[in-house]
Short mmCIF file of C-alpha atoms and ligand atoms in Angstrom, two decimals:
data_model
loop_
_atom_site.label_atom_id
_atom_site.label_comp_id
_atom_site.label_asym_id
_atom_site.label_seq_id
_atom_site.Cartn_x
_atom_site.Cartn_y
_atom_site.Cartn_z
CA MET A 206 29.12 -17.08 5.32
CA THR A 207 32.42 -15.87 6.40
CA TYR A 208 32.28 -13.49 9.60
CA PRO A 209 32.95 -14.05 13.82
CA THR A 210 30.97 -16.41 14.88
CA GLN A 211 28.29 -17.90 11.99
CA PRO A 212 26.16 -20.57 13.65
CA THR A 213 27.07 -23.45 11.76
CA ALA A 214 22.95 -24.67 10.69
CA SER A 215 19.56 -23.28 10.51
CA HIS A 216 18.01 -24.30 14.38
CA PHE A 217 18.83 -24.82 17.70
CA ILE A 218 17.74 -28.07 19.29
CA ASP A 219 17.98 -30.04 22.45
CA GLY A 220 21.20 -28.62 22.65
CA GLN A 221 22.58 -28.83 19.51
CA TYR A 222 22.19 -26.98 15.64
CA VAL A 223 19.81 -29.11 13.79
CA GLU A 224 20.05 -28.69 9.50
CA ASP A 225 16.89 -30.22 7.45
CA THR A 226 17.75 -28.97 3.91
CA ASN A 227 13.45 -29.63 2.58
CA GLY A 228 12.70 -26.78 4.57
CA PRO A 229 11.70 -24.00 2.26
CA GLU A 230 15.21 -21.58 1.64
CA ILE A 231 15.62 -18.21 3.28
CA PRO A 232 18.72 -15.89 2.78
CA VAL A 233 20.48 -13.92 4.59
CA ILE A 234 20.60 -10.64 3.15
CA TYR A 235 22.83 -7.56 3.92
CA PRO A 236 21.16 -4.48 4.60
CA ALA A 237 24.49 -3.00 3.76
CA THR A 238 24.80 -3.67 0.68
CA GLY A 239 22.59 -6.40 -0.30
CA ALA A 240 24.81 -9.54 -0.79
CA VAL A 241 23.26 -12.45 -0.15
CA ILE A 242 25.34 -13.69 2.95
CA GLY A 243 24.06 -16.80 3.68
CA LYS A 244 20.63 -19.13 4.44
CA VAL A 245 18.74 -19.90 6.49
CA HIS A 246 16.01 -23.04 5.29
CA ALA A 247 12.14 -22.69 7.52
CA ALA A 248 11.32 -25.20 9.93
CA THR A 249 9.52 -28.54 8.19
CA PRO A 250 6.79 -30.66 10.18
CA GLU A 251 8.99 -32.37 11.33
CA ILE A 252 11.94 -29.53 12.89
CA VAL A 253 8.48 -28.19 14.08
CA GLU A 254 7.78 -31.47 16.06
CA LEU A 255 11.55 -32.12 17.00
CA ALA A 256 11.73 -28.85 19.42
CA LEU A 257 8.68 -28.97 20.80
CA ALA A 258 8.68 -32.23 21.77
CA SER A 259 12.30 -30.97 22.59
CA ALA A 260 10.74 -28.51 25.02
CA LYS A 261 8.35 -30.71 26.66
CA ARG A 262 10.36 -32.88 27.56
CA ALA A 263 12.66 -31.31 29.48
CA GLN A 264 10.78 -28.62 30.65
CA LYS A 265 9.58 -30.52 34.18
CA ASP A 266 13.16 -31.87 35.13
CA TRP A 267 14.44 -27.67 34.68
CA ALA A 268 11.08 -26.65 36.87
CA ALA A 269 12.45 -28.67 39.22
CA MET A 270 15.60 -27.93 40.13
CA SER A 271 15.76 -24.83 42.29
CA GLY A 272 15.91 -21.29 41.34
CA THR A 273 18.90 -21.06 41.94
CA GLU A 274 20.18 -22.76 40.28
CA ARG A 275 18.79 -22.08 36.88
CA GLY A 276 19.94 -18.86 37.84
CA ARG A 277 22.85 -19.12 38.12
CA ILE A 278 23.07 -20.58 34.69
CA LEU A 279 21.67 -17.53 33.26
CA ARG A 280 23.59 -15.33 35.27
CA ARG A 281 26.87 -17.06 33.27
CA ALA A 282 25.11 -16.73 29.81
CA ALA A 283 25.89 -12.79 30.82
CA ASP A 284 28.96 -13.72 31.28
CA ILE A 285 29.56 -15.74 28.13
CA MET A 286 27.48 -12.55 25.89
CA ARG A 287 29.41 -9.11 27.90
CA GLU A 288 32.73 -11.65 27.70
CA ARG A 289 31.50 -11.70 23.29
CA ASN A 290 30.10 -8.68 23.17
CA HIS A 291 31.97 -7.48 19.82
CA VAL A 292 31.46 -10.42 17.73
CA LEU A 293 28.02 -10.85 19.02
CA SER A 294 26.92 -6.97 17.91
CA VAL A 295 29.57 -8.02 14.59
CA LEU A 296 26.73 -10.69 14.10
CA GLU A 297 23.68 -8.43 14.91
CA THR A 298 24.69 -6.23 12.66
CA TRP A 299 25.47 -9.10 9.57
CA ASP A 300 21.72 -9.33 10.37
CA THR A 301 20.18 -5.66 11.03
CA GLY A 302 22.28 -3.31 9.27
CA LYS A 303 22.37 -1.43 12.64
CA PRO A 304 25.85 0.35 12.98
CA LEU A 305 27.91 -1.28 14.97
CA SER A 306 28.60 2.12 17.84
CA GLU A 307 25.41 1.47 18.17
CA THR A 308 25.05 -3.07 18.20
CA THR A 309 27.77 -3.12 20.50
CA VAL A 310 25.08 -1.25 23.30
CA ALA A 311 22.74 -1.86 22.91
CA ASP A 312 21.44 -5.28 22.15
CA ALA A 313 24.05 -8.30 23.48
CA THR A 314 24.39 -5.80 26.17
CA SER A 315 20.84 -5.80 26.90
CA ALA A 316 20.39 -10.00 26.79
CA ALA A 317 22.58 -9.55 29.09
CA ASP A 318 21.67 -7.34 31.28
CA ALA A 319 17.99 -9.83 30.83
CA LEU A 320 19.72 -12.75 31.61
CA GLU A 321 21.20 -11.95 34.34
CA TYR A 322 18.55 -9.57 36.29
CA PHE A 323 15.85 -12.69 35.81
CA GLY A 324 18.94 -14.97 36.74
CA GLY A 325 18.98 -12.55 39.27
CA LEU A 326 16.09 -13.14 40.68
CA ALA A 327 14.77 -16.95 39.80
CA GLY A 328 15.62 -18.14 42.87
CA SER A 329 13.36 -15.68 44.97
CA LEU A 330 10.19 -17.14 43.31
CA THR A 331 8.79 -17.77 45.94
CA GLY A 332 4.42 -18.07 47.27
CA GLU A 333 2.55 -16.72 49.97
CA HIS A 334 1.27 -17.33 53.15
CA ILE A 335 -2.86 -16.35 54.11
CA PRO A 336 -3.74 -16.49 57.65
CA LEU A 337 -7.56 -17.21 57.78
CA ALA A 338 -9.77 -18.70 60.19
CA GLY A 339 -9.20 -21.28 62.77
CA GLY A 340 -5.77 -21.13 62.44
CA ASP A 341 -6.99 -22.66 58.52
CA PHE A 342 -4.55 -21.68 55.95
CA VAL A 343 -3.78 -21.00 52.71
CA TYR A 344 0.12 -21.15 51.32
CA THR A 345 0.20 -20.35 47.42
CA SER A 346 3.29 -21.29 44.57
CA ARG A 347 4.27 -19.52 41.81
CA GLU A 348 3.93 -22.51 39.28
CA ALA A 349 5.88 -22.71 35.54
CA LEU A 350 2.85 -22.22 32.47
CA GLY A 351 4.91 -24.61 31.12
CA VAL A 352 6.87 -24.53 26.94
CA CYS A 353 6.39 -21.21 25.97
CA VAL A 354 6.86 -20.10 22.40
CA GLY A 355 8.83 -16.96 21.35
CA ILE A 356 8.28 -15.16 18.05
CA GLY A 357 10.23 -12.42 16.86
CA ALA A 358 10.52 -9.69 15.08
CA TRP A 359 13.69 -7.51 12.87
CA ASN A 360 14.69 -4.84 14.20
CA TYR A 361 16.13 -6.23 17.80
CA PRO A 362 17.29 -9.95 17.32
CA THR A 363 19.51 -11.18 19.48
CA GLN A 364 17.57 -8.44 22.60
CA ILE A 365 14.02 -9.75 21.94
CA ALA A 366 15.68 -13.62 21.94
CA ALA A 367 16.78 -12.99 25.77
CA TRP A 368 14.14 -11.15 26.80
CA LYS A 369 11.81 -13.70 26.68
CA GLY A 370 13.85 -16.12 27.16
CA ALA A 371 15.64 -14.70 30.44
CA PRO A 372 12.56 -14.46 32.20
CA ALA A 373 10.64 -17.47 31.12
CA LEU A 374 13.50 -19.88 31.23
CA ALA A 375 13.69 -18.10 35.07
CA CYS A 376 10.47 -19.16 35.99
CA GLY A 377 10.65 -23.17 35.35
CA ASN A 378 9.98 -22.37 31.11
CA THR A 379 11.25 -23.96 28.10
CA MET A 380 11.34 -22.17 24.75
CA VAL A 381 10.79 -22.77 21.42
CA PHE A 382 12.24 -18.58 19.66
CA LYS A 383 11.04 -18.14 16.43
CA PRO A 384 13.11 -15.67 15.23
CA SER A 385 12.11 -13.35 12.24
CA GLU A 386 12.73 -14.57 8.98
CA ALA A 387 14.49 -11.20 7.89
CA THR A 388 16.95 -11.45 11.10
CA PRO A 389 17.77 -15.50 11.79
CA LEU A 390 21.42 -15.63 13.46
CA CYS A 391 21.38 -14.08 16.61
CA ALA A 392 18.20 -15.45 18.59
CA LEU A 393 20.60 -18.51 17.33
CA LYS A 394 23.62 -17.47 19.38
CA VAL A 395 21.57 -16.50 22.40
CA ALA A 396 20.57 -20.50 22.40
CA GLU A 397 24.61 -21.63 22.24
CA ILE A 398 25.47 -19.44 24.07
CA LEU A 399 22.87 -21.16 27.04
CA SER A 400 23.09 -24.41 26.10
CA GLU A 401 26.96 -23.56 27.41
CA ALA A 402 25.84 -22.24 30.06
CA GLY A 403 24.22 -25.28 30.96
CA ALA A 404 21.46 -25.55 30.59
CA PRO A 405 20.13 -28.39 29.39
CA PRO A 406 19.19 -30.04 26.48
CA GLY A 407 15.69 -29.20 24.35
CA VAL A 408 15.55 -25.98 27.12
CA TYR A 409 15.95 -22.43 24.60
CA ASN A 410 15.33 -23.75 21.14
CA VAL A 411 15.29 -21.66 18.33
CA VAL A 412 14.10 -22.80 14.39
CA GLN A 413 13.50 -20.29 11.22
CA GLY A 414 10.83 -19.99 9.05
CA LEU A 415 7.94 -17.54 8.34
CA GLY A 416 3.91 -16.62 9.43
CA ASN A 417 2.84 -20.37 9.08
CA VAL A 418 6.25 -21.69 11.26
CA GLY A 419 4.98 -19.17 14.18
CA ALA A 420 1.57 -20.32 14.38
CA ALA A 421 1.76 -24.30 13.76
CA LEU A 422 3.97 -23.47 16.85
CA VAL A 423 1.46 -20.56 18.60
CA GLN A 424 -1.21 -23.70 17.61
CA ASP A 425 0.77 -26.56 19.40
CA PRO A 426 -1.54 -27.81 22.21
CA ARG A 427 1.52 -28.70 23.67
CA VAL A 428 2.37 -24.91 23.99
CA ALA A 429 0.96 -23.46 27.42
CA LYS A 430 2.15 -19.79 26.02
CA VAL A 431 3.69 -17.76 23.15
CA SER A 432 5.25 -14.17 23.21
CA LEU A 433 5.10 -12.35 20.31
CA THR A 434 7.13 -8.90 18.92
CA GLY A 435 5.45 -7.92 15.93
CA SER A 436 2.75 -5.15 14.17
CA VAL A 437 -1.12 -5.15 14.84
CA PRO A 438 -2.31 -7.46 12.03
CA THR A 439 -0.02 -10.27 13.61
CA GLY A 440 -0.43 -9.62 17.34
CA ARG A 441 -4.61 -10.01 16.38
CA LYS A 442 -4.22 -13.12 14.38
CA VAL A 443 -1.64 -14.93 17.18
CA TYR A 444 -3.22 -13.39 19.62
CA ALA A 445 -7.13 -15.05 18.59
CA MET A 446 -5.17 -18.58 18.52
CA ALA A 447 -4.08 -18.62 21.96
CA ALA A 448 -7.37 -17.67 23.01
CA GLN A 449 -8.62 -20.25 20.91
CA ASN A 450 -6.90 -22.46 23.82
CA MET A 451 -6.92 -19.70 26.97
CA LYS A 452 -3.52 -19.90 26.61
CA HIS A 453 -1.33 -17.38 28.26
CA ALA A 454 -0.62 -14.79 25.32
CA THR A 455 2.04 -10.95 25.57
CA MET A 456 1.57 -9.43 22.77
CA GLU A 457 4.38 -6.69 22.03
CA LEU A 458 2.84 -4.72 19.10
CA GLY A 459 3.63 -1.60 16.99
CA GLY A 460 2.41 2.98 18.43
CA LYS A 461 2.23 5.72 16.65
CA SER A 462 4.01 7.36 19.71
CA PRO A 463 2.84 11.28 20.47
CA LEU A 464 6.66 13.23 22.02
CA ILE A 465 5.54 16.12 23.03
CA ILE A 466 7.28 19.54 23.81
CA PHE A 467 7.23 22.24 25.21
CA ASP A 468 7.93 26.08 24.66
CA ASP A 469 9.42 26.56 28.26
CA ALA A 470 11.12 23.10 27.34
CA ASP A 471 15.48 22.84 26.68
CA LEU A 472 15.59 22.67 23.46
CA ASP A 473 19.08 21.29 23.09
CA SER A 474 17.15 18.55 25.07
CA ALA A 475 14.37 18.37 23.46
CA VAL A 476 16.21 17.76 20.02
CA SER A 477 17.91 14.64 21.16
CA GLY A 478 14.95 12.92 22.64
CA ALA A 479 13.41 13.99 19.17
CA ILE A 480 16.14 12.73 17.89
CA LEU A 481 16.50 9.53 19.70
CA GLY A 482 13.02 9.05 19.55
CA ASN A 483 12.68 8.58 15.73
CA PHE A 484 16.53 7.89 14.48
CA TYR A 485 17.98 5.34 16.85
CA SER A 486 18.37 1.81 15.06
CA THR A 487 17.11 4.38 11.72
CA GLY A 488 13.58 4.43 12.48
CA GLN A 489 13.12 0.99 12.91
CA VAL A 490 11.84 1.06 17.27
CA CYS A 491 8.61 -0.07 18.11
CA SER A 492 8.18 3.00 21.01
CA ASN A 493 9.52 5.64 18.63
CA GLY A 494 7.91 9.59 19.50
CA THR A 495 6.69 10.04 15.27
CA ARG A 496 4.58 12.14 16.41
CA VAL A 497 6.04 15.12 17.44
CA PHE A 498 3.74 18.04 18.85
CA VAL A 499 5.82 20.91 19.23
CA GLN A 500 4.31 24.41 21.10
CA LYS A 501 4.21 27.68 18.78
CA GLY A 502 6.11 29.37 20.38
CA ILE A 503 9.22 27.54 19.93
CA LYS A 504 8.63 25.39 16.78
CA ASP A 505 10.82 27.72 14.37
CA ALA A 506 13.79 27.45 16.50
CA PHE A 507 12.71 23.41 16.91
CA LEU A 508 12.95 22.55 13.09
CA ALA A 509 16.29 24.74 12.75
CA ARG A 510 18.46 23.00 14.90
CA MET A 511 16.65 19.53 14.35
CA ALA A 512 17.46 20.00 10.53
CA GLU A 513 21.15 21.64 11.91
CA ARG A 514 21.17 18.39 13.86
CA MET A 515 20.25 16.00 11.48
CA GLY A 516 23.49 17.63 9.07
CA LYS A 517 26.12 16.40 11.38
CA ALA A 518 24.23 11.93 11.57
CA VAL A 519 27.14 9.98 9.60
CA ILE A 520 25.13 7.26 7.15
CA GLY A 521 27.73 5.24 5.98
CA ASP A 522 29.08 1.36 6.24
CA PRO A 523 27.71 -0.43 9.00
CA MET A 524 30.99 -1.66 10.71
CA ASP A 525 32.94 2.05 11.02
CA MET A 526 31.86 2.50 14.39
CA ALA A 527 31.60 6.56 13.53
CA THR A 528 28.48 6.04 11.55
CA THR A 529 26.16 6.72 12.80
CA ILE A 530 22.84 5.83 11.19
CA GLY A 531 22.39 2.39 8.81
CA PRO A 532 20.49 1.06 5.73
CA MET A 533 17.09 -0.06 6.16
CA VAL A 534 16.33 -4.00 7.09
CA SER A 535 15.63 -4.67 3.34
CA GLU A 536 14.45 -3.49 0.95
CA ARG A 537 11.11 -3.81 0.75
CA GLN A 538 11.28 -2.23 4.88
CA LEU A 539 13.59 0.90 2.67
CA GLU A 540 9.68 1.07 -0.39
CA ILE A 541 7.46 1.28 2.42
CA VAL A 542 9.48 3.91 4.10
CA GLU A 543 9.85 6.20 0.49
CA ASN A 544 6.19 5.51 -0.25
CA TYR A 545 4.97 7.01 3.75
CA ILE A 546 7.09 10.21 2.57
CA ARG A 547 5.79 10.45 -1.08
CA ILE A 548 2.20 10.19 0.67
CA GLY A 549 3.07 12.56 3.18
CA GLN A 550 4.53 14.67 0.25
CA GLU A 551 1.73 14.47 -1.59
CA GLU A 552 -1.29 15.61 1.35
CA GLY A 553 0.66 18.34 1.90
CA ALA A 554 3.09 17.81 4.50
CA ARG A 555 6.58 19.93 4.49
CA LEU A 556 8.78 18.13 3.82
CA VAL A 557 11.83 20.53 6.12
CA ALA A 558 14.69 17.81 5.46
CA GLY A 559 15.99 14.06 3.74
CA GLY A 560 13.84 12.20 2.06
CA LYS A 561 16.28 10.54 -0.35
CA ARG A 562 17.57 7.34 -1.32
CA ILE A 563 20.13 6.99 -1.25
CA GLY A 564 22.94 4.96 -3.19
CA ASN A 565 21.76 2.40 -5.04
CA GLU A 566 23.60 -0.63 -3.11
CA GLY A 567 22.09 -1.30 0.21
CA PHE A 568 18.57 -0.49 1.67
CA PHE A 569 19.99 3.69 3.03
CA ILE A 570 17.70 6.37 3.71
CA GLU A 571 18.13 9.63 4.70
CA PRO A 572 16.89 11.00 8.16
CA THR A 573 14.17 12.45 7.13
CA LEU A 574 11.89 15.51 8.99
CA PHE A 575 8.49 16.69 7.83
CA ALA A 576 6.91 20.02 8.92
CA ASP A 577 3.82 21.43 9.00
CA VAL A 578 2.13 17.85 9.56
CA THR A 579 -1.87 17.02 10.74
CA ASP A 580 -4.00 14.69 13.01
CA ASP A 581 -5.62 13.13 9.71
CA MET A 582 -2.79 12.71 7.69
CA THR A 583 -1.38 9.48 6.99
CA ILE A 584 2.21 9.84 7.92
CA ALA A 585 0.62 11.48 11.35
CA ARG A 586 -1.82 7.79 11.57
CA GLU A 587 -0.11 5.43 10.41
CA GLU A 588 3.47 3.08 12.02
CA ILE A 589 6.11 4.21 9.11
CA PHE A 590 8.77 1.76 11.05
CA GLY A 591 11.53 4.69 9.60
CA PRO A 592 13.95 7.21 9.83
CA VAL A 593 10.50 10.20 9.18
CA LEU A 594 10.48 12.64 11.87
CA SER A 595 6.34 14.45 11.39
CA VAL A 596 6.28 17.84 13.73
CA LEU A 597 3.28 18.76 14.24
CA ASP A 598 1.70 21.96 16.42
CA PHE A 599 -0.27 22.74 19.10
CA ASP A 600 -1.59 25.89 21.53
CA THR A 601 -2.54 23.76 24.80
CA GLU A 602 -1.70 21.29 27.22
CA GLU A 603 -5.21 20.36 27.47
CA GLU A 604 -6.09 20.91 23.15
CA VAL A 605 -2.29 18.60 22.72
CA MET A 606 -3.56 15.90 25.10
CA ALA A 607 -6.28 15.17 23.49
CA ARG A 608 -4.49 15.25 20.26
CA ALA A 609 -2.30 12.67 21.29
CA ASN A 610 -4.39 10.20 22.99
CA ALA A 611 -6.63 10.26 19.46
CA THR A 612 -4.57 7.28 18.25
CA GLU A 613 -5.55 3.21 18.72
CA PHE A 614 -2.30 3.02 19.39
CA GLY A 615 -0.77 2.87 22.80
CA LEU A 616 3.44 1.85 23.87
CA ALA A 617 4.90 4.65 24.85
CA ALA A 618 4.82 8.67 24.98
CA GLY A 619 6.84 11.09 26.06
CA VAL A 620 7.36 15.36 26.99
CA PHE A 621 9.96 17.05 27.51
CA THR A 622 9.17 20.77 29.77
CA ASN A 623 10.92 22.63 32.84
CA ASP A 624 7.66 22.39 34.84
CA LEU A 625 7.87 20.05 37.09
CA THR A 626 3.58 19.76 37.78
CA ARG A 627 2.92 19.57 34.37
CA ALA A 628 5.91 16.78 33.53
CA HIS A 629 4.07 14.50 36.27
CA ARG A 630 0.09 15.29 35.14
CA VAL A 631 0.95 14.70 31.73
CA SER A 632 2.67 11.92 32.19
CA ALA A 633 -0.84 10.48 33.65
CA GLY A 634 -2.46 11.54 31.71
CA PHE A 635 -1.48 9.75 28.08
CA GLU A 636 -2.20 6.50 27.80
CA ALA A 637 0.27 4.21 26.30
CA GLY A 638 2.31 1.44 28.69
CA THR A 639 6.03 2.95 29.41
CA CYS A 640 6.33 7.14 29.51
CA TYR A 641 9.30 9.60 29.43
CA ILE A 642 9.94 12.97 30.99
CA ASN A 643 13.22 14.77 29.64
CA THR A 644 14.04 11.40 27.39
CA TYR A 645 13.39 9.28 25.34
CA ASN A 646 13.26 5.23 24.12
CA LEU A 647 15.36 3.63 27.38
CA ALA A 648 14.19 0.83 27.86
CA PRO A 649 16.08 -0.81 31.16
CA VAL A 650 15.60 -4.61 32.57
CA GLU A 651 14.70 -3.14 35.05
CA ALA A 652 12.04 -1.29 34.89
CA PRO A 653 8.85 -2.71 32.35
CA PHE A 654 7.49 -1.88 28.63
CA GLY A 655 4.57 -3.01 27.35
CA GLY A 656 1.64 -1.03 26.05
CA VAL A 657 -1.52 -0.75 26.23
CA LYS A 658 -5.40 -0.33 23.48
CA ALA A 659 -3.81 -2.34 20.14
CA SER A 660 0.02 -1.78 21.02
CA GLY A 661 -0.14 -5.20 23.15
CA VAL A 662 -1.44 -6.98 26.05
CA GLY A 663 1.50 -7.93 29.33
CA ARG A 664 4.33 -7.25 30.30
CA GLU A 665 8.52 -7.31 29.90
CA ASN A 666 11.81 -6.77 31.78
CA SER A 667 10.92 -6.55 35.42
CA LYS A 668 9.30 -7.94 37.95
CA GLU A 669 6.38 -7.33 36.51
CA ALA A 670 7.47 -9.95 33.43
CA ILE A 671 7.85 -12.07 36.49
CA LYS A 672 4.00 -12.73 35.98
CA HIS A 673 3.11 -12.93 32.84
CA TYR A 674 5.85 -16.08 32.49
CA SER A 675 4.27 -18.55 35.71
CA GLN A 676 0.62 -18.36 37.17
CA VAL A 677 0.40 -19.31 40.94
CA LYS A 678 -1.40 -21.66 43.36
CA SER A 679 -3.40 -22.23 45.77
CA VAL A 680 -3.31 -25.17 48.18
CA TYR A 681 -6.38 -24.35 51.12
CA VAL A 682 -4.56 -26.25 54.10
CA ALA A 683 -7.73 -26.93 57.11
CA MET A 684 -6.45 -28.03 60.92
CA ASN A 685 -9.65 -29.03 62.43
CA PRO A 686 -11.29 -32.27 60.47
CA CYS A 687 -14.05 -31.21 57.62
CA GLU A 688 -17.54 -30.01 58.39
CA ALA A 689 -20.55 -30.48 56.43
CA PRO A 690 -23.85 -29.19 56.38
CA PHE A 691 -25.36 -33.31 56.65
P1 LIG B 552 5.47 -9.04 11.87
O1 LIG B 552 4.08 -8.16 12.31
O2 LIG B 552 5.39 -9.11 10.02
O3 LIG B 552 6.26 -10.41 12.08
C1 LIG B 552 6.16 -10.04 13.46
C2 LIG B 552 6.37 -11.82 13.24
O4 LIG B 552 5.49 -13.15 14.22
C3 LIG B 552 7.78 -12.44 12.99
O5 LIG B 552 8.51 -13.86 13.50
C4 LIG B 552 6.91 -13.40 11.65
O6 LIG B 552 7.83 -14.38 10.62
C5 LIG B 552 5.27 -13.60 12.81
N1 LIG B 552 4.46 -13.65 12.36
C6 LIG B 552 4.20 -13.57 10.70
N2 LIG B 552 2.75 -13.46 10.69
C7 LIG B 552 1.78 -15.01 11.84
C8 LIG B 552 1.64 -15.76 11.87
N3 LIG B 552 -0.19 -15.48 10.99
N4 LIG B 552 2.42 -16.33 13.09
C9 LIG B 552 2.87 -16.33 14.08
N5 LIG B 552 3.14 -15.71 13.51
C10 LIG B 552 3.73 -14.67 12.95
O7 LIG B 552 6.87 -7.38 12.65
P2 LIG B 552 8.20 -7.20 12.24
O8 LIG B 552 8.09 -6.40 10.56
O9 LIG B 552 9.03 -8.11 11.61
O10 LIG B 552 8.79 -6.47 12.74
C11 LIG B 552 8.14 -4.66 13.11
C12 LIG B 552 6.51 -4.22 13.94
O11 LIG B 552 7.33 -5.22 15.64
C13 LIG B 552 6.37 -3.68 14.27
O12 LIG B 552 4.68 -3.26 13.55
C14 LIG B 552 7.05 -2.01 15.25
O13 LIG B 552 6.49 -1.58 16.31
C15 LIG B 552 7.32 -3.78 16.22
N6 LIG B 552 7.83 -4.28 16.91
C16 LIG B 552 7.26 -4.34 18.99
C17 LIG B 552 8.60 -4.48 19.64
C18 LIG B 552 8.05 -4.12 20.68
O14 LIG B 552 8.47 -4.50 22.20
N7 LIG B 552 6.16 -3.58 21.57
C19 LIG B 552 9.61 -4.25 19.57
C20 LIG B 552 10.51 -4.51 18.18
C21 LIG B 552 9.20 -4.48 16.94
#
């Protein structure tokens, strides 16, 4: 590898980089060229054991530190991440192919936000005092769960590693994180920076590997909790494995979110929302509003303005700051998207713009706009995870709400309208964990993020995440002699 801040080995365990070349090789492919720019080795059973043993060993002492001390380390890590934002953003671009214009503002910065936010909360995690009759009382304490496992998807490797690690560590847990095999590099830097900031050895470890390594981690009896970001099919498997031993679980899974645009909406603003909700990160965002319901009165104007705006996208070299759309993450993901575009046309959707692969080098595809999409079409039902926007027509609010909710998914939903009461009524009616009014796809650390229905269980970010990385103990204190019936 020839880029700055390259990780120096495959895994980060017990405060240092660790290599074991007996593990199967995983190539690191730069999506903009298809070139192999490095390799890591999947964890062998010995590596998995080393990481879990280290996390287990470190956990009690880490939890015994004051929250303020733990928080200080997280906040120091946030500062280091911000200082190194440029090189970390370049690494994120090598890993994912996302344009540097995005990674510079959305990845290490978002990870730093999480470290800073949960670092700030760590010292304020307290229990309750509950007064009872006769002077008795109960106090509660918020305790760490123990060793947590984080498993990541490939679209936001730095952010996911920190969104899971920061609340876990703030609560006194330790973590073993397994990045996606498609983007193995960035999580190693999160581990390295936490260590540099003062996290003791074993507090945050990273091991590489495919699903079998993830499964080995989830099933280990030393693990108290698993947090997965991935697809619904993987979520079903991991959630079932966690249930076998009553482990805590957070599932951040896929979606097919509705974005409803009423004819009183500000058209340019609505087009911007649909762009953010379909083409950012080349469409590889879980919360994307890929079913864009447009009220019939503005359909033609919306399609015309959208096609015009799509013509302004700058597709190309992700390292060029002028680029706004990079490649898909992998050849496989590109093929999946091409296949959905073909199915969309075969099933009768009207291709308005895009739809074609670009060049022979790298995994580029044009942002794609379909009109006249109906609810039963495959592209309206299945998560594509690529830059494919489907426009569906609607007449009334009642009709569109029923159609918007007629899906197994429930990650996000959005509405564009200038009618204040309708905006809130529609948001209340959405079966989704994260809703947007007159904007789309923002995920600030201060707000809970997560899905309902098949899109997930639990919440990341905000004070809600604390509940998912800690448990409450009740202590009953008697102030009088203990009485018994005989
Ligand atoms: P994926 O489900 O294929 O893989 C996710 C992770 O799970 C990878 O690290 C993989 O190695 C691991 N894994 C696979 N099988 C496993 C098993 N049996 N046991 C344990 N771990 C296993 O998902 P992906 O293709 O990497 O990511 C895309 C998916 O992630 C999309 O569905 C997207 O919507 C979703 N996603 C969700 C969120 C969210 O916050 N809700 C965010 C980003 C991505």
